[in-house]
PDB file of C-alpha atoms in Angstrom:
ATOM      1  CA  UNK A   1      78.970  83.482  80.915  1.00 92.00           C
ATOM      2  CA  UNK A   2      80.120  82.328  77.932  1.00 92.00           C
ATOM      3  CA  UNK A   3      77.074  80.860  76.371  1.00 92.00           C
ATOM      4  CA  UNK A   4      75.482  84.112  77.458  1.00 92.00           C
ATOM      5  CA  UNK A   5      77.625  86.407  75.314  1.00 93.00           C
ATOM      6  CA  UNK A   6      77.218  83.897  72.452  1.00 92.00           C
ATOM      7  CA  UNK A   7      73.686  83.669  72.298  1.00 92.00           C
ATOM      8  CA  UNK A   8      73.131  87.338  73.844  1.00 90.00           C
ATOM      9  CA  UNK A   9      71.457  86.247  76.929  1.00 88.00           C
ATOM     10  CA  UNK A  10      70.614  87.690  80.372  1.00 85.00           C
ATOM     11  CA  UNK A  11      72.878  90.677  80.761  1.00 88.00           C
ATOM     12  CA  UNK A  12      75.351  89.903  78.078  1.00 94.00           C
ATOM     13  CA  UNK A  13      73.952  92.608  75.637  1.00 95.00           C
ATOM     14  CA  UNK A  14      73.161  95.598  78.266  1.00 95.00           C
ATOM     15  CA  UNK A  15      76.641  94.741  79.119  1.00 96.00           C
ATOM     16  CA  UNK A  16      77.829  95.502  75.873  1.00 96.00           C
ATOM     17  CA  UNK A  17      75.683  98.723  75.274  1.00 96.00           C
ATOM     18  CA  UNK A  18      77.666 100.032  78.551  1.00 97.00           C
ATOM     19  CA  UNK A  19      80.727  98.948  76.896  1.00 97.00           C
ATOM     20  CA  UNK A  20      79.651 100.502  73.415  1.00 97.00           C
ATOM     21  CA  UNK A  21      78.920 103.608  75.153  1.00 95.00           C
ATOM     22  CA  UNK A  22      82.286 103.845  77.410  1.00 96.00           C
ATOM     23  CA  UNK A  23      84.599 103.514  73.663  1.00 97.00           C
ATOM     24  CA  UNK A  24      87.545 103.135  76.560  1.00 98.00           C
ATOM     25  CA  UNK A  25      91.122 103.103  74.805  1.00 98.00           C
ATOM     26  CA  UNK A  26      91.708 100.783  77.694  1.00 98.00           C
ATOM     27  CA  UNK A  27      89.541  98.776  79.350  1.00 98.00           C
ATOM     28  CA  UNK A  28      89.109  96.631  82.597  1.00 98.00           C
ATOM     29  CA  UNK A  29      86.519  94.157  83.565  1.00 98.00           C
ATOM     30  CA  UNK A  30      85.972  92.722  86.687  1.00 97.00           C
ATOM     31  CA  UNK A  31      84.208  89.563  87.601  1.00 96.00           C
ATOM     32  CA  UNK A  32      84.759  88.283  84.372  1.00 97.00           C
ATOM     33  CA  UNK A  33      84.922  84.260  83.934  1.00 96.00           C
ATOM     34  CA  UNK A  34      88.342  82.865  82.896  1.00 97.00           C
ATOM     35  CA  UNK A  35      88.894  79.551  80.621  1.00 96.00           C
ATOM     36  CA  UNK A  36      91.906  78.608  79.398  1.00 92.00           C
ATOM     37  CA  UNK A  37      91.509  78.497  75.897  1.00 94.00           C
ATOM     38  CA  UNK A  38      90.632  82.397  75.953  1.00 96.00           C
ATOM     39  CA  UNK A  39      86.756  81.695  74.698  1.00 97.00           C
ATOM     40  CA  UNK A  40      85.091  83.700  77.003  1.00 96.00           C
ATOM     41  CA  UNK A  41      87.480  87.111  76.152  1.00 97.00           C
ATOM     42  CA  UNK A  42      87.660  85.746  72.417  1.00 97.00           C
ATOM     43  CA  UNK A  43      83.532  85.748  72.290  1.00 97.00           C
ATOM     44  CA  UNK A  44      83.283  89.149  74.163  1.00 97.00           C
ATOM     45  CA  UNK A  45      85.880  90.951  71.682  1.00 98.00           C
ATOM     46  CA  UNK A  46      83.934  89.503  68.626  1.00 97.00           C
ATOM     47  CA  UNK A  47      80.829  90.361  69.917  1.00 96.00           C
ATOM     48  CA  UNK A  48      81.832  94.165  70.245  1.00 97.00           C
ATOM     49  CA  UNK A  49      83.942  93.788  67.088  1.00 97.00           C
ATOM     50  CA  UNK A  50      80.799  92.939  65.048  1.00 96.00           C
ATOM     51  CA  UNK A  51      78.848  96.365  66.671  1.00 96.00           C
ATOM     52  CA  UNK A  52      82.639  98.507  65.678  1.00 97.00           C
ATOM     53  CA  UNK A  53      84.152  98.275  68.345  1.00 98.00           C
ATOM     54  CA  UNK A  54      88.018  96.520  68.291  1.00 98.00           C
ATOM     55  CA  UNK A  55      90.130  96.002  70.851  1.00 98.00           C
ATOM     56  CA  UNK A  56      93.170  93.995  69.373  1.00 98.00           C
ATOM     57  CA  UNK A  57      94.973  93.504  72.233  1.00 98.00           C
ATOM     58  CA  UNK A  58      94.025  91.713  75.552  1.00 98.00           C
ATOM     59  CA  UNK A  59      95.302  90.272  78.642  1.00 98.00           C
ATOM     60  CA  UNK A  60      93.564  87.028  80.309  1.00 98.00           C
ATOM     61  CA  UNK A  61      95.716  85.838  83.218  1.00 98.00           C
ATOM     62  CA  UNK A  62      93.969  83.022  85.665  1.00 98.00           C
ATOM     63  CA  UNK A  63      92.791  84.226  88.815  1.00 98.00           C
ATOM     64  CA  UNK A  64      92.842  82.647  92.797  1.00 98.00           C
ATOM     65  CA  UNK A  65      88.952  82.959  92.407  1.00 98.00           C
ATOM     66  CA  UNK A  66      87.666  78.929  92.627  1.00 97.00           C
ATOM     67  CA  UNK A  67      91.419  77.758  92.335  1.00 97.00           C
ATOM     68  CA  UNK A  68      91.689  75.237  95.260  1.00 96.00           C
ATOM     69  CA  UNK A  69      93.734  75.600  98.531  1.00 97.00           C
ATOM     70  CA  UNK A  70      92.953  71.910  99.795  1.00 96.00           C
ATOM     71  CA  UNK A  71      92.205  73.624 103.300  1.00 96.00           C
ATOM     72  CA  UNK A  72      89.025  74.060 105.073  1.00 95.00           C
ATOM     73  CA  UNK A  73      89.546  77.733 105.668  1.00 93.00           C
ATOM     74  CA  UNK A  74      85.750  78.598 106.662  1.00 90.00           C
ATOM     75  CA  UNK A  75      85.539  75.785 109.511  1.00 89.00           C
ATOM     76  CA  UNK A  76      82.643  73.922 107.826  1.00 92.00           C
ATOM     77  CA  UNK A  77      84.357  70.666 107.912  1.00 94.00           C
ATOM     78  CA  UNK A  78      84.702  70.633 104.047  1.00 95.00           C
ATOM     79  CA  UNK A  79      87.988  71.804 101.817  1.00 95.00           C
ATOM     80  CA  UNK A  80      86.816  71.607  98.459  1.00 95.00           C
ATOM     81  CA  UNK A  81      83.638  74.034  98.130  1.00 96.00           C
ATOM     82  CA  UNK A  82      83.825  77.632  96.678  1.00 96.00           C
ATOM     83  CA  UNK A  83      84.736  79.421 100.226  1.00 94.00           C
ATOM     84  CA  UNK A  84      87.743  76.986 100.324  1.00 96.00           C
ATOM     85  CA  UNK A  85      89.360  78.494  97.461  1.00 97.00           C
ATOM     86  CA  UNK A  86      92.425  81.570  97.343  1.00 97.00           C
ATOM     87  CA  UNK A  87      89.269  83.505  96.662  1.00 97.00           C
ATOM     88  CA  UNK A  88      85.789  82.865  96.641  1.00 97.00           C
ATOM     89  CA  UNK A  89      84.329  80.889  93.495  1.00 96.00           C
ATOM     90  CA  UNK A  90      82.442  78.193  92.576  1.00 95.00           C
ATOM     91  CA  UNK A  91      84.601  76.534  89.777  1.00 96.00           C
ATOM     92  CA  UNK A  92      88.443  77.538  88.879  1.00 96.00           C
ATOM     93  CA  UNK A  93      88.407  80.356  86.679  1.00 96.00           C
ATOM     94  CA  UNK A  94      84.900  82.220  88.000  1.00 96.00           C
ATOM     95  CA  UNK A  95      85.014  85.785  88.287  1.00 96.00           C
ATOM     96  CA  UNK A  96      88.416  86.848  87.157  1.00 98.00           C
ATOM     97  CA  UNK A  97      89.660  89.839  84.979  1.00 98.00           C
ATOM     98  CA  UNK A  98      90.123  90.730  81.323  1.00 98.00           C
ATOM     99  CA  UNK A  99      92.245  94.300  79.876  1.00 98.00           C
ATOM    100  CA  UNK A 100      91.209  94.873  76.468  1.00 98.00           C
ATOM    101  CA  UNK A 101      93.303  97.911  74.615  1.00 98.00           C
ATOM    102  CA  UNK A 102      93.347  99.721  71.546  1.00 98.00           C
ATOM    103  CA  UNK A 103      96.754  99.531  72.213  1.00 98.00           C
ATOM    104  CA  UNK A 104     100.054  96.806  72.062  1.00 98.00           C
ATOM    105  CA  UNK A 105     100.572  95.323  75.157  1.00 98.00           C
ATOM    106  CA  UNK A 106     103.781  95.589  76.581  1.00 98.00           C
ATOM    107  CA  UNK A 107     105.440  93.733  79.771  1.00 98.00           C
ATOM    108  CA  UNK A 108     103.457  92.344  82.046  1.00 98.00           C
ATOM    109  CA  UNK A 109     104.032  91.294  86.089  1.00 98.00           C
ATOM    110  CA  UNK A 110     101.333  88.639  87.718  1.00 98.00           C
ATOM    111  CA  UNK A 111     101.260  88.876  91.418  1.00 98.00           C
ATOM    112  CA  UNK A 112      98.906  86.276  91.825  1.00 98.00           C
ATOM    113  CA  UNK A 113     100.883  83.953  93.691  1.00 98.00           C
ATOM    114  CA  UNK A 114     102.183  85.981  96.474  1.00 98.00           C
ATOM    115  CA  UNK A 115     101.217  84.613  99.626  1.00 98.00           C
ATOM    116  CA  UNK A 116      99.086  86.829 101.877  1.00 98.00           C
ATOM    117  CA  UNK A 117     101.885  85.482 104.556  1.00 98.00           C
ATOM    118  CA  UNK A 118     104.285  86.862 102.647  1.00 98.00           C
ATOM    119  CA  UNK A 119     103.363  90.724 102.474  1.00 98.00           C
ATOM    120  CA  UNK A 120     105.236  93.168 105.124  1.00 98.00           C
ATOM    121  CA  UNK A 121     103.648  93.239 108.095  1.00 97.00           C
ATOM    122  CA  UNK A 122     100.989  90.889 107.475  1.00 98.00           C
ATOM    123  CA  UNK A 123      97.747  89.966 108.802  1.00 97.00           C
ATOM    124  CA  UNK A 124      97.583  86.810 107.696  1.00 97.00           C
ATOM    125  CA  UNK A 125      98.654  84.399 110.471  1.00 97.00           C
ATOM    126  CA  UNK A 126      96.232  86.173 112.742  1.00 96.00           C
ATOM    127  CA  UNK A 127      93.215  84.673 110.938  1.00 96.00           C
ATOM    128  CA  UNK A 128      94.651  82.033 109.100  1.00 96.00           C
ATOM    129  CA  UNK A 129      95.704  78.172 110.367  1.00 94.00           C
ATOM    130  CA  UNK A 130      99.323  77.724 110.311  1.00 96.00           C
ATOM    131  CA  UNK A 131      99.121  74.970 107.721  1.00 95.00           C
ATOM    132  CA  UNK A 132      96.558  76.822 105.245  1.00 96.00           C
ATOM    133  CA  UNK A 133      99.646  79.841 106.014  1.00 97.00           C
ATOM    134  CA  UNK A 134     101.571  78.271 104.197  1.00 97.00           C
ATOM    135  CA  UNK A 135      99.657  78.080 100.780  1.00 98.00           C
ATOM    136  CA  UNK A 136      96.993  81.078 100.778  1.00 98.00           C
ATOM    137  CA  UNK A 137      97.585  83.664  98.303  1.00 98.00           C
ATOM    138  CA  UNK A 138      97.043  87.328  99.281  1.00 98.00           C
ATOM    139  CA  UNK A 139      95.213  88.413  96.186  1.00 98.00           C
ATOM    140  CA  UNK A 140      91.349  87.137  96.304  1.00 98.00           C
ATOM    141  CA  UNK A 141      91.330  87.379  92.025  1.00 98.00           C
ATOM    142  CA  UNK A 142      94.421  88.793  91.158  1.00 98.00           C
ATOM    143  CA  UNK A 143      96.776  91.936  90.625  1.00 98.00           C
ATOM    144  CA  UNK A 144      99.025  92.792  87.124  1.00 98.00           C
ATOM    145  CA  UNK A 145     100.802  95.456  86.256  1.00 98.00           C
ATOM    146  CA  UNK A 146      99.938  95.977  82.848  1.00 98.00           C
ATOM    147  CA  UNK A 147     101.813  97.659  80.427  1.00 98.00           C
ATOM    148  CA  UNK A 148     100.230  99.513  77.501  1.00 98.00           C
ATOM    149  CA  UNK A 149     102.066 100.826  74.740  1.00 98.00           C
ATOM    150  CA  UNK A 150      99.902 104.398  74.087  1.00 98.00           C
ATOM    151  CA  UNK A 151     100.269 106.859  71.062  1.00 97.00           C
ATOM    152  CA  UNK A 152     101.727 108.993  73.663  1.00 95.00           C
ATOM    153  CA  UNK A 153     104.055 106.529  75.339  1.00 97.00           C
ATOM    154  CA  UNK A 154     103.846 103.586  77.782  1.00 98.00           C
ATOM    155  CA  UNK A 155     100.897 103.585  80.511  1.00 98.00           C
ATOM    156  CA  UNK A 156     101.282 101.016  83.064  1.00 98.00           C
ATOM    157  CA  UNK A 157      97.528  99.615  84.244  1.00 99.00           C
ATOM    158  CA  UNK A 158      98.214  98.792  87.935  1.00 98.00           C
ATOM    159  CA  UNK A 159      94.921  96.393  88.725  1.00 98.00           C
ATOM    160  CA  UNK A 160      92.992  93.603  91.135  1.00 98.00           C
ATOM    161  CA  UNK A 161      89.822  93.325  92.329  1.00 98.00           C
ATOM    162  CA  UNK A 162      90.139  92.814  96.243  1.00 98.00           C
ATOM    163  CA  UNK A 163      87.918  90.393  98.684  1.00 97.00           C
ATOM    164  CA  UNK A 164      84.156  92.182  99.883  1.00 97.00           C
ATOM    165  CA  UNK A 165      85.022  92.737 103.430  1.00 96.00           C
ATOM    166  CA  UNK A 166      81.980  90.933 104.807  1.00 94.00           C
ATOM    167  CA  UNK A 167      81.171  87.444 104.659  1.00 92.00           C
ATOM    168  CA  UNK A 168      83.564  86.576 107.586  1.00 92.00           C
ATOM    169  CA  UNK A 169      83.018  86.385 111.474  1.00 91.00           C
ATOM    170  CA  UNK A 170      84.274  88.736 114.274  1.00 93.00           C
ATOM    171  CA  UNK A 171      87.903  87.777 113.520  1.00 94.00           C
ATOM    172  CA  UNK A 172      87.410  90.222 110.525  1.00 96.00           C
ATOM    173  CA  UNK A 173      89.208  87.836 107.859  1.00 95.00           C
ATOM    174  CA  UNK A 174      88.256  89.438 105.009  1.00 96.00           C
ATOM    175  CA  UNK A 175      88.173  92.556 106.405  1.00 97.00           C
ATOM    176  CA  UNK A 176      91.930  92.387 107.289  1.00 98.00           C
ATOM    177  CA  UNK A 177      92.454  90.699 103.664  1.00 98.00           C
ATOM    178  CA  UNK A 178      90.979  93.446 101.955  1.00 98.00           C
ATOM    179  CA  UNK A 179      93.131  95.881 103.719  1.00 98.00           C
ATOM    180  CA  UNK A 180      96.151  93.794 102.899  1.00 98.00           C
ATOM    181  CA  UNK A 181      95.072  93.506  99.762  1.00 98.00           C
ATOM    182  CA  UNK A 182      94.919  97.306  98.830  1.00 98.00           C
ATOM    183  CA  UNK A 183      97.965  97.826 101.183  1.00 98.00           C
ATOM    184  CA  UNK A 184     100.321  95.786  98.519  1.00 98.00           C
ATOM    185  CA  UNK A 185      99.896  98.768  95.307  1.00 98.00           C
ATOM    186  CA  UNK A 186     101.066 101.495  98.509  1.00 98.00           C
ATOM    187  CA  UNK A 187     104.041  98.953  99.154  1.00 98.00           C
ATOM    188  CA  UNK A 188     104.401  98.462  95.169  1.00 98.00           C
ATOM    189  CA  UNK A 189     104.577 102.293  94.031  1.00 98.00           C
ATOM    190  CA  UNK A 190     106.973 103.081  97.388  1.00 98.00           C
ATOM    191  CA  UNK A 191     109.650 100.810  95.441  1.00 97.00           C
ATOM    192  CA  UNK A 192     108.834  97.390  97.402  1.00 98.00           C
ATOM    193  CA  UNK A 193     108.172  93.921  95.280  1.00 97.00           C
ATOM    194  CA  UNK A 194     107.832  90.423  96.179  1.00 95.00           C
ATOM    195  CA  UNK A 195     110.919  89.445  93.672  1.00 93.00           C
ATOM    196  CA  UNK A 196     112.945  92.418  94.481  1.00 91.00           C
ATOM    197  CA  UNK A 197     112.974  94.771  91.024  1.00 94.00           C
ATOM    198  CA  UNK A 198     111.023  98.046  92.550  1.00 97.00           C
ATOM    199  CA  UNK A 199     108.491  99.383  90.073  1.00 98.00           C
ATOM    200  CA  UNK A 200     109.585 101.833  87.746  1.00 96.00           C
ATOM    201  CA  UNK A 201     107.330 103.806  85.734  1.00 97.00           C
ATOM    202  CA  UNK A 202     106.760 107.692  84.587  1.00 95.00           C
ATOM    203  CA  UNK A 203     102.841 106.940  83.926  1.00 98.00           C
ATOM    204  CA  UNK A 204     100.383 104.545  85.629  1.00 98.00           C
ATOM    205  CA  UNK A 205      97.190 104.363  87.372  1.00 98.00           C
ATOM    206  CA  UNK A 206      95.941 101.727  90.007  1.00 98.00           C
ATOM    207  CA  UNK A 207      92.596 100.697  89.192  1.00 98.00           C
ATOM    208  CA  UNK A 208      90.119  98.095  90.262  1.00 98.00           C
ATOM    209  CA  UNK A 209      86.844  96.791  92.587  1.00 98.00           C
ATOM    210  CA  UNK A 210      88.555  97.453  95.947  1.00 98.00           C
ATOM    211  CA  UNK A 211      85.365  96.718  97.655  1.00 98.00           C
ATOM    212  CA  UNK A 212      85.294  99.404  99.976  1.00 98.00           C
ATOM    213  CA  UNK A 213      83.984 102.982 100.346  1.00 98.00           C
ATOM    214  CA  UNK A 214      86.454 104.991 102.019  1.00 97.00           C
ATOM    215  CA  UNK A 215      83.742 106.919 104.328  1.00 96.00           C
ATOM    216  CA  UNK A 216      80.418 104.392 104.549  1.00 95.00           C
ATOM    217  CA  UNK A 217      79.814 100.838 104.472  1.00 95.00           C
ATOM    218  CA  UNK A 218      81.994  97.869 106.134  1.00 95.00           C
ATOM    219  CA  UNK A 219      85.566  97.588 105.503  1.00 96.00           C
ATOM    220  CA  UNK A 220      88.540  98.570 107.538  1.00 97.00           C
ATOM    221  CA  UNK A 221      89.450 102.026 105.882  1.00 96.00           C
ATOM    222  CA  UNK A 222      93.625 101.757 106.288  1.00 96.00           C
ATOM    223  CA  UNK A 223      93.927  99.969 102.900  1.00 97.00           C
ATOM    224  CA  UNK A 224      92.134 102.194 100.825  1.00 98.00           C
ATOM    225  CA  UNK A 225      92.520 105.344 102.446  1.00 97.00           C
ATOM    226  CA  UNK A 226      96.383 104.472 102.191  1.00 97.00           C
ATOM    227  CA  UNK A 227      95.962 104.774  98.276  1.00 98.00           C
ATOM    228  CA  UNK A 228      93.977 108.054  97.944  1.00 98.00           C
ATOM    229  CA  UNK A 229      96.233 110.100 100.072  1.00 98.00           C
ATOM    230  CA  UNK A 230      99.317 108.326  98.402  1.00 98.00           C
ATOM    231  CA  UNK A 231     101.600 111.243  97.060  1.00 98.00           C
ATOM    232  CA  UNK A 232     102.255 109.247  94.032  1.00 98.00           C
ATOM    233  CA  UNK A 233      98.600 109.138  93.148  1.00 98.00           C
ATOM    234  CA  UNK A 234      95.758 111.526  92.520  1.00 98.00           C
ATOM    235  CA  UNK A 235      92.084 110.642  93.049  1.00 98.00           C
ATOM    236  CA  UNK A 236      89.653 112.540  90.230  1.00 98.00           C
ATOM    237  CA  UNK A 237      86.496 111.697  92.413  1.00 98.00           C
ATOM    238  CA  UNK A 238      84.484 110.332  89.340  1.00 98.00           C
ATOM    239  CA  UNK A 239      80.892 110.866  90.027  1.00 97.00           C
ATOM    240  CA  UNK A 240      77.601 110.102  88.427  1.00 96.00           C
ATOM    241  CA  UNK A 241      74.010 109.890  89.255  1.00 93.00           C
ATOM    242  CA  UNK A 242      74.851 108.418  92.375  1.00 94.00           C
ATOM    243  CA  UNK A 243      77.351 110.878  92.998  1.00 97.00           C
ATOM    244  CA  UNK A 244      80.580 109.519  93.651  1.00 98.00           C
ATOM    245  CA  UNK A 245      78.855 106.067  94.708  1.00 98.00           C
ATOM    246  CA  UNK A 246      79.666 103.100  91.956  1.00 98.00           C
ATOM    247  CA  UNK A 247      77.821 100.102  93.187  1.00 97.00           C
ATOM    248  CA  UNK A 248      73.789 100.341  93.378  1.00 96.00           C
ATOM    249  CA  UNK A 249      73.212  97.793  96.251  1.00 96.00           C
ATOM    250  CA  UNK A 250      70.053  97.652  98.681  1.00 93.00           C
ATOM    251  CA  UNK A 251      69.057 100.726 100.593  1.00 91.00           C
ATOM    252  CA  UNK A 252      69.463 101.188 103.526  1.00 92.00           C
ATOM    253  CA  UNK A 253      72.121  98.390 103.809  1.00 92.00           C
ATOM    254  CA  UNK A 254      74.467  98.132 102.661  1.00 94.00           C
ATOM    255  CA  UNK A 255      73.406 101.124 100.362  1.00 95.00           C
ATOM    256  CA  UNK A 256      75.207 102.812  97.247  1.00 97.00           C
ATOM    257  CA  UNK A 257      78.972 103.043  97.609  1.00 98.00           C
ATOM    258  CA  UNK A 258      82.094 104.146  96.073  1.00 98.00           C
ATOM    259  CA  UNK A 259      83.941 100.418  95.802  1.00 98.00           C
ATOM    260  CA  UNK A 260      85.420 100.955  92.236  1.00 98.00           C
ATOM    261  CA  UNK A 261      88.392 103.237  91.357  1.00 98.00           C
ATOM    262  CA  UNK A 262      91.047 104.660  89.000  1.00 98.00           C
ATOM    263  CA  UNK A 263      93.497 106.517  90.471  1.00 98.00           C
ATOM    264  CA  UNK A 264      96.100 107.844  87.867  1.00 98.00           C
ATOM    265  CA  UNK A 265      99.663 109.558  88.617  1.00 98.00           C
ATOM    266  CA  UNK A 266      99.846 112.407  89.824  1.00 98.00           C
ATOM    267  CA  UNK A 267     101.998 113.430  86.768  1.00 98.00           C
ATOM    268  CA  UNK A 268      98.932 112.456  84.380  1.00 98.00           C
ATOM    269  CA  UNK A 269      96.702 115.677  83.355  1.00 98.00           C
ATOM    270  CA  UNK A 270      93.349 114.381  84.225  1.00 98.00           C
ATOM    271  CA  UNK A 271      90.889 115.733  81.295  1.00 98.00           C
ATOM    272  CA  UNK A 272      87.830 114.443  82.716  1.00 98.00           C
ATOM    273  CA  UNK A 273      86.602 111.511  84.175  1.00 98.00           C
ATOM    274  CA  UNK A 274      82.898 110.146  85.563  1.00 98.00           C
ATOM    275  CA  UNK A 275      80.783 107.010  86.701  1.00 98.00           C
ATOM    276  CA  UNK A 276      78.421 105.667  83.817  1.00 96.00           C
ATOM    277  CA  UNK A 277      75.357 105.806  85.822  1.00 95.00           C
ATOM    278  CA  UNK A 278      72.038 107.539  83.974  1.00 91.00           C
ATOM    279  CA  UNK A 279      69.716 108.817  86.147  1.00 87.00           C
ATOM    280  CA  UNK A 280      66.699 107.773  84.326  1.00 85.00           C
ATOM    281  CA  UNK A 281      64.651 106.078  81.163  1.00 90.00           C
ATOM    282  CA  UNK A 282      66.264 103.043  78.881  1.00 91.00           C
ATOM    283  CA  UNK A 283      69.978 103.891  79.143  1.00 91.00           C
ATOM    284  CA  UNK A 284      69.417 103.389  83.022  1.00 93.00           C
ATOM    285  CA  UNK A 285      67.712 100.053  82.446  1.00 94.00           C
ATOM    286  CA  UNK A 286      70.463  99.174  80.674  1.00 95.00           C
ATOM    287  CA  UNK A 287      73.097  99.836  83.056  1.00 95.00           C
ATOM    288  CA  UNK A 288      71.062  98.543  85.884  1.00 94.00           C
ATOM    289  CA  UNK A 289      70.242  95.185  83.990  1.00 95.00           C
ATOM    290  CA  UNK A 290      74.545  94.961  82.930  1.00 95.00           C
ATOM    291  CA  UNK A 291      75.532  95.074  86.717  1.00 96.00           C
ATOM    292  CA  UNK A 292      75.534  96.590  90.200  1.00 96.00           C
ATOM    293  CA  UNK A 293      78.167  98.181  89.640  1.00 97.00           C
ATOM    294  CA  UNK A 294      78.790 101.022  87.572  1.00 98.00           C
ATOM    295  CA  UNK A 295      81.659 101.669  85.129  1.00 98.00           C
ATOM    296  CA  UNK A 296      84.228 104.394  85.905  1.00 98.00           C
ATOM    297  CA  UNK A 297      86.081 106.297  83.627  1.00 98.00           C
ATOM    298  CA  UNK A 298      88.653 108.946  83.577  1.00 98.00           C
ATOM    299  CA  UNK A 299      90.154 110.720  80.195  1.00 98.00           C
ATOM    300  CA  UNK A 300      94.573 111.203  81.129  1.00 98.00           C
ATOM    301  CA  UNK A 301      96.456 113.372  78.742  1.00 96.00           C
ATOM    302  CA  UNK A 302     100.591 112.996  79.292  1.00 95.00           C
TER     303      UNK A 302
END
């Protein structure tokens, strides 16, 4: 990915175009590689920098995608290849995310590290062996709670980007993870944590790829129906060209679906808000060539 964003290769620039076109105060990528040294975010932000675009401020945290559990947890008699990992990648660092802002960053909370056995009510041991128990992390790629220090006042970016629930057998595992997954920001905003201090906050929004439509598609629907009917959250229904769908995947199967959200406070005056997704001619090519996914955006006044 990196080399691709430095020499402008394969989808690097229609990426940027989208990006160009969004001009998000705030902004969160998914599936976006992680290095250490911060090259990869460092390229991207001088990249959009150079076509006047600046985003100062950024947060690059590594993710469970490709980072090694030493367990064979698909039952193919090897431990070290990319289904092996907390979540799903073929080298330590693949797929991960990156916040850019405007904005100063404030505090930050990484709840990478929580153990999937570890969440209330967890469905973890059901599908998991009771040595692999007692090291698997319950995020796939990650969640933070971000906080941004607006013109108007702090905004706290609540985000992860949970397991597809597919891929698995009939024991559901990544169905069940997913749900658990999404299940931990209902458990965060009713006041529970895994160190104890409850979340506090007058403005937020939980946003992400939660890999699941909440009416079509696979997935078990608990997780993410749990976080549109939350009372603490409101759900703008963003739409586009494909309605309120956000991924452009093969028809008839799995099909177009709504896997990608931002759901701000209910206390947040939503302005307007909509899924980058032209119906037709070059700026479709573009966004079709950046991803299959779509980006989402939503305008908050507070």
């Amino acid at each position: 990915m990196l080399q691709d964003i430095i020499r402008g290769d394969e989808s690097a620039p229609a990426s940027l175009d989208i990006i160009l076109n969004a001009n998000a105060d705030i902004l969160a990528l998914q599936d976006f590689d992680y290095d250490g040294g911060g090259s990869a975010v460092t390229a991207l932000r001088t990249a959009l920098f150079d076509r006047g675009l600046d985003y100062p401020h950024f947060v690059s945290l590594r993710p469970n995608t490709g980072r090694p559990t030493g367990f064979d947890l698909d039952g193919d008699g090897r431990n070290d290849l990319a289904r092996d990992a907390h979540g799903y990648g073929r080298f330590s660092g693949a797929g991960g995310m990156v916040l850019l802002s405007r904005y100063p960053i404030g505090a930050i909370r990484d709840f990478s590290e929580l153990l999937w056995r570890d969440l209330p009510e967890s469905r973890a041991a059901e599908v998991t062996a009771p040595d692999a128990l007692e090291v698997l992390r319950l995020h796939t790629v990650g969640a933070w709670d971000v906080e941004v220090m607006a013109p108007a006042g702090p905004i706290h970016i609540l985000m992860s980007h949970a397991t597809p629930p597919v891929f698995d057998g009939p024991e559901d595992r990544n169905g069940l993870r997913n749900a658990d997954e999404l299940r931990f920001w209902s458990l965060y905003l009713d006041g529970w944590t895994p160190e104890g201090t409850s979340f506090v906050a007058a403005h937020f929004a939980v946003l992400g790829t939660f890999n699941v439509d909440p009416d079509r598609g696979e997935g078990l629907r608990r997780g993410i129906d749990a976080l549109l009917r939350h009372p603490a959250l409101q759900d703008p229904r963003p739409t586009g060209a494909g309605g309120l769908a956000t991924a452009d995947w093969e028809d008839p199967v799995p099909g177009d679906l709504r896997v990608d959200y931002i759901l701000p406070a209910t206390v947040l005056n939503v302005v307007d808000s909509g899924v980058l997704w032209p119906e037709d001619g070059a700026r479709a090519e573009t966004a079709a060539e950046a991803s299959d996914h779509r980006l989402v955006w939503v305008d908050v006044q507070f």
